[in-house]
Amino acid sequence: MTTEQLVEQIKHKKSFLTVGLDVDLNKIPKHLLATEDPIFEFNKAIVDATHHVTVAYKPNTAFYEAYGIDGWKSLKKTIEYINDAYPEVFTIADAKRGDIGNTSTMYAKAFFEDMNFDSVTVAPYMGKDSVEPFLSFEDKHTILLALTSNQGAFDFQTKEVDGVTLYKRVLETSKEWKNSENLMYVVGATKAEYLGDIRKIVPNSFLLVPGVGAQGGSLSEVCKYGMTNEVGLLVNSSRGVIYASNGEDFAQAACIEAEKLQQQMKDIMTDAGI
Amino acid sequence: MTTEQLVEQIKHKKSFLTVGLDVDLNKIPKHLLATEDPIFEFNKAIVDATHHVTVAYKPNTAFYEAYGIDGWKSLKKTIEYINDAYPEVFTIADAKRGDIGNTSTMYAKAFFEDMNFDSVTVAPYMGKDSVEPFLSFEDKHTILLALTSNQGAFDFQTKEVDGVTLYKRVLETSKEWKNSENLMYVVGATKAEYLGDIRKIVPNSFLLVPGVGAQGGSLSEVCKYGMTNEVGLLVNSSRGVIYASNGEDFAQAACIEAEKLQQQMKDIMTDAGI
């Protein structure tokens, strides 16, 4: 998917909501456990109930790997279902991969070709030649970790590197990489006040923003500091939407929560004249 | 596996050779492609031919993920085979994972429980709460990226953070984390001269050293700066061993290359009185 198509979808749906499909068998409704593939059935119901107000789905690969080969099958069925039923929706493999050159190419093939995701999250620690293999895929997007939403972000990311904090150096350095127009960045909502500085470095790049809701980040703060003329944000909610209920009404409850978030986003977009 | 058992194996085999099982279907002998699971058949033959001089096997997960669900099946069969046939051998899932707390726990379960690897490689960018979930597993080891063997290591890892290079800060900071005795570190052989400084910070920790051979690192240099009284090194070779031949004699050729490396390691250990 091109960035233009993503922007078009955002404007059409008046939403920049990303729903994180982080499925834990201990948290999903009990009646689904009797089905052949509970993870897929859960995802399918959530996607069917929320796609009209959701612009992107983001399965975190850890939750699938934890269930071994069955988990990978569920992940593959999920991405195939989304691509078939709702091809306009952007998809994110939240995998946080990254390795030396030829190995990163293998990861890129896994997510961009075998699974046909539109994007994948990548860790920057190993530098340019670990990220550029992902960037070389046309109409695919690489979402680089910049400033994450967890406490551990303060261990290294916010430390000063030659006078500039590490996450800013990651932003600045990555802009120079080949095909950097295919880069987006992860910036946690729990650190919304940093977004102003981030926009000085990457004024137009899309930012994937986890941490609204369950982790305590504020949507209005994120938009105040981070929104561009074309929105430029993908705000993620996982638990707040998908676990809104663990009864038989779970999909309906997820729909209600997703619509609430979309309404807030619509209001913000309207106020901003987008 | 405990660290003591690993050390015992190293002393017994007079070897600290790790063989990287990075299987590319374009590079393995053609006759294997007709088998039901070429990746597993290749790995099994390599392991059978080299286990007597090898103390650890390190499949890089990227090479398996690239083949989708079939690749994961091959990886699972491989680790099960090694654990059954050669339980004394240490196993490393070279996965370079890392995510916020509860998500890292899911990755840890995937590799330590579902797959029963002895260790997994982890990226440090997200800090303490992304790594500690891995450290909480008893007799399992977390191998943190410190200074990698690729050119991109110079983008961030060797930059000064508050007066100390980032990779040194990773080493120092991680020592303070809970269960840090379960930490090992990745240090590329292509940067052997850095090993002296690294040993000042982590004098006894095991270091996993990729980059000897194909990537140009020198075994003697690595040992000169990095070896401890109990060796404290796992030196990895991937392509140099597993692709020594792509004919029907591939396993025999791998054995010869592995034995050559082991002979060099044995000489170094003997010289050091270990």
JSON list of C-alpha atoms in Angstrom, two decimals, chain A residues 60-63 65-69 72-73 76 94-100 102-103 106-107 110-111 114 124-129 145-146 148 150-153 155-157 159-162 166-167 169-170 173 177 215, chain B residues 60-63 65-69 72-73 76 94-100 102-103 106-107 110-111 114 124-129 145-146 148 150-153 155-157 159-162 166-167 169-170 173 177 215:
[
{"chain": "A", "resi": 60, "resn": "ASN", "atom": "CA", "xyz": [2.18, -8.40, 17.67]},
{"chain": "A", "resi": 61, "resn": "THR", "atom": "CA", "xyz": [4.05, -11.51, 16.53]},
{"chain": "A", "resi": 62, "resn": "ALA", "atom": "CA", "xyz": [5.06, -12.46, 20.10]},
{"chain": "A", "resi": 63, "resn": "PHE", "atom": "CA", "xyz": [1.49, -13.44, 20.93]},
{"chain": "A", "resi": 65, "resn": "GLU", "atom": "CA", "xyz": [4.95, -17.26, 18.38]},
{"chain": "A", "resi": 66, "resn": "ALA", "atom": "CA", "xyz": [4.10, -18.14, 21.97]},
{"chain": "A", "resi": 67, "resn": "TYR", "atom": "CA", "xyz": [1.62, -20.71, 20.61]},
{"chain": "A", "resi": 68, "resn": "GLY", "atom": "CA", "xyz": [4.19, -22.28, 18.30]},
{"chain": "A", "resi": 69, "resn": "ILE", "atom": "CA", "xyz": [3.28, -23.47, 14.84]},
{"chain": "A", "resi": 72, "resn": "TRP", "atom": "CA", "xyz": [1.85, -18.91, 13.17]},
{"chain": "A", "resi": 73, "resn": "LYS", "atom": "CA", "xyz": [-1.01, -20.57, 11.33]},
{"chain": "A", "resi": 76, "resn": "LYS", "atom": "CA", "xyz": [-1.22, -16.23, 8.59]},
{"chain": "A", "resi": 94, "resn": "ASP", "atom": "CA", "xyz": [4.66, -5.71, 15.08]},
{"chain": "A", "resi": 95, "resn": "ALA", "atom": "CA", "xyz": [7.74, -7.90, 15.10]},
{"chain": "A", "resi": 96, "resn": "LYS", "atom": "CA", "xyz": [10.58, -5.55, 16.15]},
{"chain": "A", "resi": 97, "resn": "ARG", "atom": "CA", "xyz": [13.07, -7.47, 14.02]},
{"chain": "A", "resi": 98, "resn": "GLY", "atom": "CA", "xyz": [16.55, -6.45, 12.84]},
{"chain": "A", "resi": 99, "resn": "ASP", "atom": "CA", "xyz": [19.73, -8.35, 11.97]},
{"chain": "A", "resi": 100, "resn": "ILE", "atom": "CA", "xyz": [22.79, -8.13, 9.70]},
{"chain": "A", "resi": 102, "resn": "ASN", "atom": "CA", "xyz": [21.26, -10.73, 4.38]},
{"chain": "A", "resi": 103, "resn": "THR", "atom": "CA", "xyz": [19.40, -11.89, 7.48]},
{"chain": "A", "resi": 106, "resn": "MET", "atom": "CA", "xyz": [15.03, -12.95, 5.10]},
{"chain": "A", "resi": 107, "resn": "TYR", "atom": "CA", "xyz": [12.85, -11.25, 7.71]},
{"chain": "A", "resi": 110, "resn": "ALA", "atom": "CA", "xyz": [8.84, -13.39, 5.68]},
{"chain": "A", "resi": 111, "resn": "PHE", "atom": "CA", "xyz": [6.62, -10.40, 6.45]},
{"chain": "A", "resi": 114, "resn": "ASP", "atom": "CA", "xyz": [5.18, -14.75, 2.60]},
{"chain": "A", "resi": 124, "resn": "PRO", "atom": "CA", "xyz": [17.44, 0.31, 15.12]},
{"chain": "A", "resi": 125, "resn": "TYR", "atom": "CA", "xyz": [20.28, -0.92, 17.37]},
{"chain": "A", "resi": 126, "resn": "MET", "atom": "CA", "xyz": [22.24, -2.64, 14.57]},
{"chain": "A", "resi": 127, "resn": "GLY", "atom": "CA", "xyz": [22.16, 0.42, 12.29]},
{"chain": "A", "resi": 128, "resn": "LYS", "atom": "CA", "xyz": [21.90, 1.15, 8.61]},
{"chain": "A", "resi": 129, "resn": "ASP", "atom": "CA", "xyz": [22.68, -2.20, 7.02]},
{"chain": "A", "resi": 145, "resn": "LEU", "atom": "CA", "xyz": [11.52, 2.05, 16.94]},
{"chain": "A", "resi": 146, "resn": "ALA", "atom": "CA", "xyz": [12.41, 5.59, 18.02]},
{"chain": "A", "resi": 148, "resn": "THR", "atom": "CA", "xyz": [8.95, 3.47, 22.91]},
{"chain": "A", "resi": 150, "resn": "ASN", "atom": "CA", "xyz": [7.71, 1.62, 28.21]},
{"chain": "A", "resi": 151, "resn": "GLN", "atom": "CA", "xyz": [9.77, 2.65, 31.23]},
{"chain": "A", "resi": 152, "resn": "GLY", "atom": "CA", "xyz": [12.88, 1.03, 29.74]},
{"chain": "A", "resi": 153, "resn": "ALA", "atom": "CA", "xyz": [12.87, 3.74, 27.04]},
{"chain": "A", "resi": 155, "resn": "ASP", "atom": "CA", "xyz": [17.59, 3.36, 29.88]},
{"chain": "A", "resi": 156, "resn": "PHE", "atom": "CA", "xyz": [19.12, 4.18, 26.50]},
{"chain": "A", "resi": 157, "resn": "GLN", "atom": "CA", "xyz": [16.72, 5.99, 24.13]},
{"chain": "A", "resi": 159, "resn": "LYS", "atom": "CA", "xyz": [20.31, 9.30, 26.93]},
{"chain": "A", "resi": 160, "resn": "GLU", "atom": "CA", "xyz": [22.47, 11.91, 25.21]},
{"chain": "A", "resi": 161, "resn": "VAL", "atom": "CA", "xyz": [24.66, 10.65, 22.37]},
{"chain": "A", "resi": 162, "resn": "ASP", "atom": "CA", "xyz": [27.25, 13.22, 21.33]},
{"chain": "A", "resi": 166, "resn": "LEU", "atom": "CA", "xyz": [19.68, 8.57, 21.16]},
{"chain": "A", "resi": 167, "resn": "TYR", "atom": "CA", "xyz": [16.13, 8.49, 19.79]},
{"chain": "A", "resi": 169, "resn": "ARG", "atom": "CA", "xyz": [19.93, 10.46, 16.57]},
{"chain": "A", "resi": 170, "resn": "VAL", "atom": "CA", "xyz": [18.03, 7.42, 15.32]},
{"chain": "A", "resi": 173, "resn": "THR", "atom": "CA", "xyz": [20.50, 9.14, 10.99]},
{"chain": "A", "resi": 177, "resn": "TRP", "atom": "CA", "xyz": [19.34, 5.84, 4.57]},
{"chain": "A", "resi": 215, "resn": "GLN", "atom": "CA", "xyz": [-0.72, 2.51, 29.13]},
{"chain": "B", "resi": 60, "resn": "ASN", "atom": "CA", "xyz": [18.93, -17.79, 13.11]},
{"chain": "B", "resi": 61, "resn": "THR", "atom": "CA", "xyz": [15.13, -17.58, 13.14]},
{"chain": "B", "resi": 62, "resn": "ALA", "atom": "CA", "xyz": [15.01, -15.29, 10.09]},
{"chain": "B", "resi": 63, "resn": "PHE", "atom": "CA", "xyz": [16.04, -18.14, 7.83]},
{"chain": "B", "resi": 65, "resn": "GLU", "atom": "CA", "xyz": [10.49, -17.47, 9.16]},
{"chain": "B", "resi": 66, "resn": "ALA", "atom": "CA", "xyz": [11.28, -16.70, 5.53]},
{"chain": "B", "resi": 67, "resn": "TYR", "atom": "CA", "xyz": [9.80, -20.10, 4.65]},
{"chain": "B", "resi": 68, "resn": "GLY", "atom": "CA", "xyz": [6.61, -19.48, 6.59]},
{"chain": "B", "resi": 69, "resn": "ILE", "atom": "CA", "xyz": [4.90, -22.21, 8.56]},
{"chain": "B", "resi": 72, "resn": "TRP", "atom": "CA", "xyz": [8.84, -22.99, 11.67]},
{"chain": "B", "resi": 73, "resn": "LYS", "atom": "CA", "xyz": [8.14, -26.70, 11.48]},
{"chain": "B", "resi": 76, "resn": "LYS", "atom": "CA", "xyz": [10.98, -27.04, 15.73]},
{"chain": "B", "resi": 94, "resn": "ASP", "atom": "CA", "xyz": [19.26, -16.23, 17.30]},
{"chain": "B", "resi": 95, "resn": "ALA", "atom": "CA", "xyz": [16.06, -14.22, 17.21]},
{"chain": "B", "resi": 96, "resn": "LYS", "atom": "CA", "xyz": [17.11, -10.72, 18.34]},
{"chain": "B", "resi": 97, "resn": "ARG", "atom": "CA", "xyz": [13.72, -10.15, 19.97]},
{"chain": "B", "resi": 98, "resn": "GLY", "atom": "CA", "xyz": [12.69, -7.52, 22.51]},
{"chain": "B", "resi": 99, "resn": "ASP", "atom": "CA", "xyz": [9.39, -5.77, 23.34]},
{"chain": "B", "resi": 100, "resn": "ILE", "atom": "CA", "xyz": [7.51, -4.24, 26.26]},
{"chain": "B", "resi": 102, "resn": "ASN", "atom": "CA", "xyz": [4.32, -8.74, 28.92]},
{"chain": "B", "resi": 103, "resn": "THR", "atom": "CA", "xyz": [5.15, -9.13, 25.24]},
{"chain": "B", "resi": 106, "resn": "MET", "atom": "CA", "xyz": [5.43, -14.20, 25.31]},
{"chain": "B", "resi": 107, "resn": "TYR", "atom": "CA", "xyz": [8.66, -14.34, 23.28]},
{"chain": "B", "resi": 110, "resn": "ALA", "atom": "CA", "xyz": [8.01, -19.23, 22.66]},
{"chain": "B", "resi": 111, "resn": "PHE", "atom": "CA", "xyz": [11.73, -19.93, 22.76]},
{"chain": "B", "resi": 114, "resn": "ASP", "atom": "CA", "xyz": [7.50, -24.13, 23.39]},
{"chain": "B", "resi": 124, "resn": "PRO", "atom": "CA", "xyz": [18.65, -3.91, 24.17]},
{"chain": "B", "resi": 125, "resn": "TYR", "atom": "CA", "xyz": [17.08, -0.78, 22.63]},
{"chain": "B", "resi": 126, "resn": "MET", "atom": "CA", "xyz": [13.89, -0.92, 24.73]},
{"chain": "B", "resi": 127, "resn": "GLY", "atom": "CA", "xyz": [15.76, -1.26, 28.02]},
{"chain": "B", "resi": 128, "resn": "LYS", "atom": "CA", "xyz": [15.33, -3.06, 31.32]},
{"chain": "B", "resi": 129, "resn": "ASP", "atom": "CA", "xyz": [11.66, -4.03, 31.26]},
{"chain": "B", "resi": 145, "resn": "LEU", "atom": "CA", "xyz": [23.32, -7.54, 21.63]},
{"chain": "B", "resi": 146, "resn": "ALA", "atom": "CA", "xyz": [26.22, -5.36, 22.71]},
{"chain": "B", "resi": 148, "resn": "THR", "atom": "CA", "xyz": [27.53, -6.47, 16.59]},
{"chain": "B", "resi": 150, "resn": "ASN", "atom": "CA", "xyz": [28.20, -5.48, 10.97]},
{"chain": "B", "resi": 151, "resn": "GLN", "atom": "CA", "xyz": [29.13, -2.04, 9.62]},
{"chain": "B", "resi": 152, "resn": "GLY", "atom": "CA", "xyz": [25.91, -0.57, 11.06]},
{"chain": "B", "resi": 153, "resn": "ALA", "atom": "CA", "xyz": [27.33, -1.15, 14.57]},
{"chain": "B", "resi": 155, "resn": "ASP", "atom": "CA", "xyz": [25.80, 4.06, 13.54]},
{"chain": "B", "resi": 156, "resn": "PHE", "atom": "CA", "xyz": [24.75, 3.96, 17.19]},
{"chain": "B", "resi": 157, "resn": "GLN", "atom": "CA", "xyz": [26.58, 1.29, 19.25]},
{"chain": "B", "resi": 159, "resn": "LYS", "atom": "CA", "xyz": [28.65, 6.52, 19.66]},
{"chain": "B", "resi": 160, "resn": "GLU", "atom": "CA", "xyz": [29.33, 8.20, 23.00]},
{"chain": "B", "resi": 161, "resn": "VAL", "atom": "CA", "xyz": [26.40, 8.36, 25.41]},
{"chain": "B", "resi": 162, "resn": "ASP", "atom": "CA", "xyz": [27.10, 10.73, 28.30]},
{"chain": "B", "resi": 166, "resn": "LEU", "atom": "CA", "xyz": [26.48, 3.05, 23.84]},
{"chain": "B", "resi": 167, "resn": "TYR", "atom": "CA", "xyz": [27.56, -0.60, 23.79]},
{"chain": "B", "resi": 169, "resn": "ARG", "atom": "CA", "xyz": [26.52, 1.59, 28.59]},
{"chain": "B", "resi": 170, "resn": "VAL", "atom": "CA", "xyz": [24.41, -1.43, 27.57]},
{"chain": "B", "resi": 173, "resn": "THR", "atom": "CA", "xyz": [23.39, -0.95, 32.73]},
{"chain": "B", "resi": 177, "resn": "TRP", "atom": "CA", "xyz": [19.11, -5.87, 36.07]},
{"chain": "B", "resi": 215, "resn": "GLN", "atom": "CA", "xyz": [33.02, -11.87, 7.97]}
]
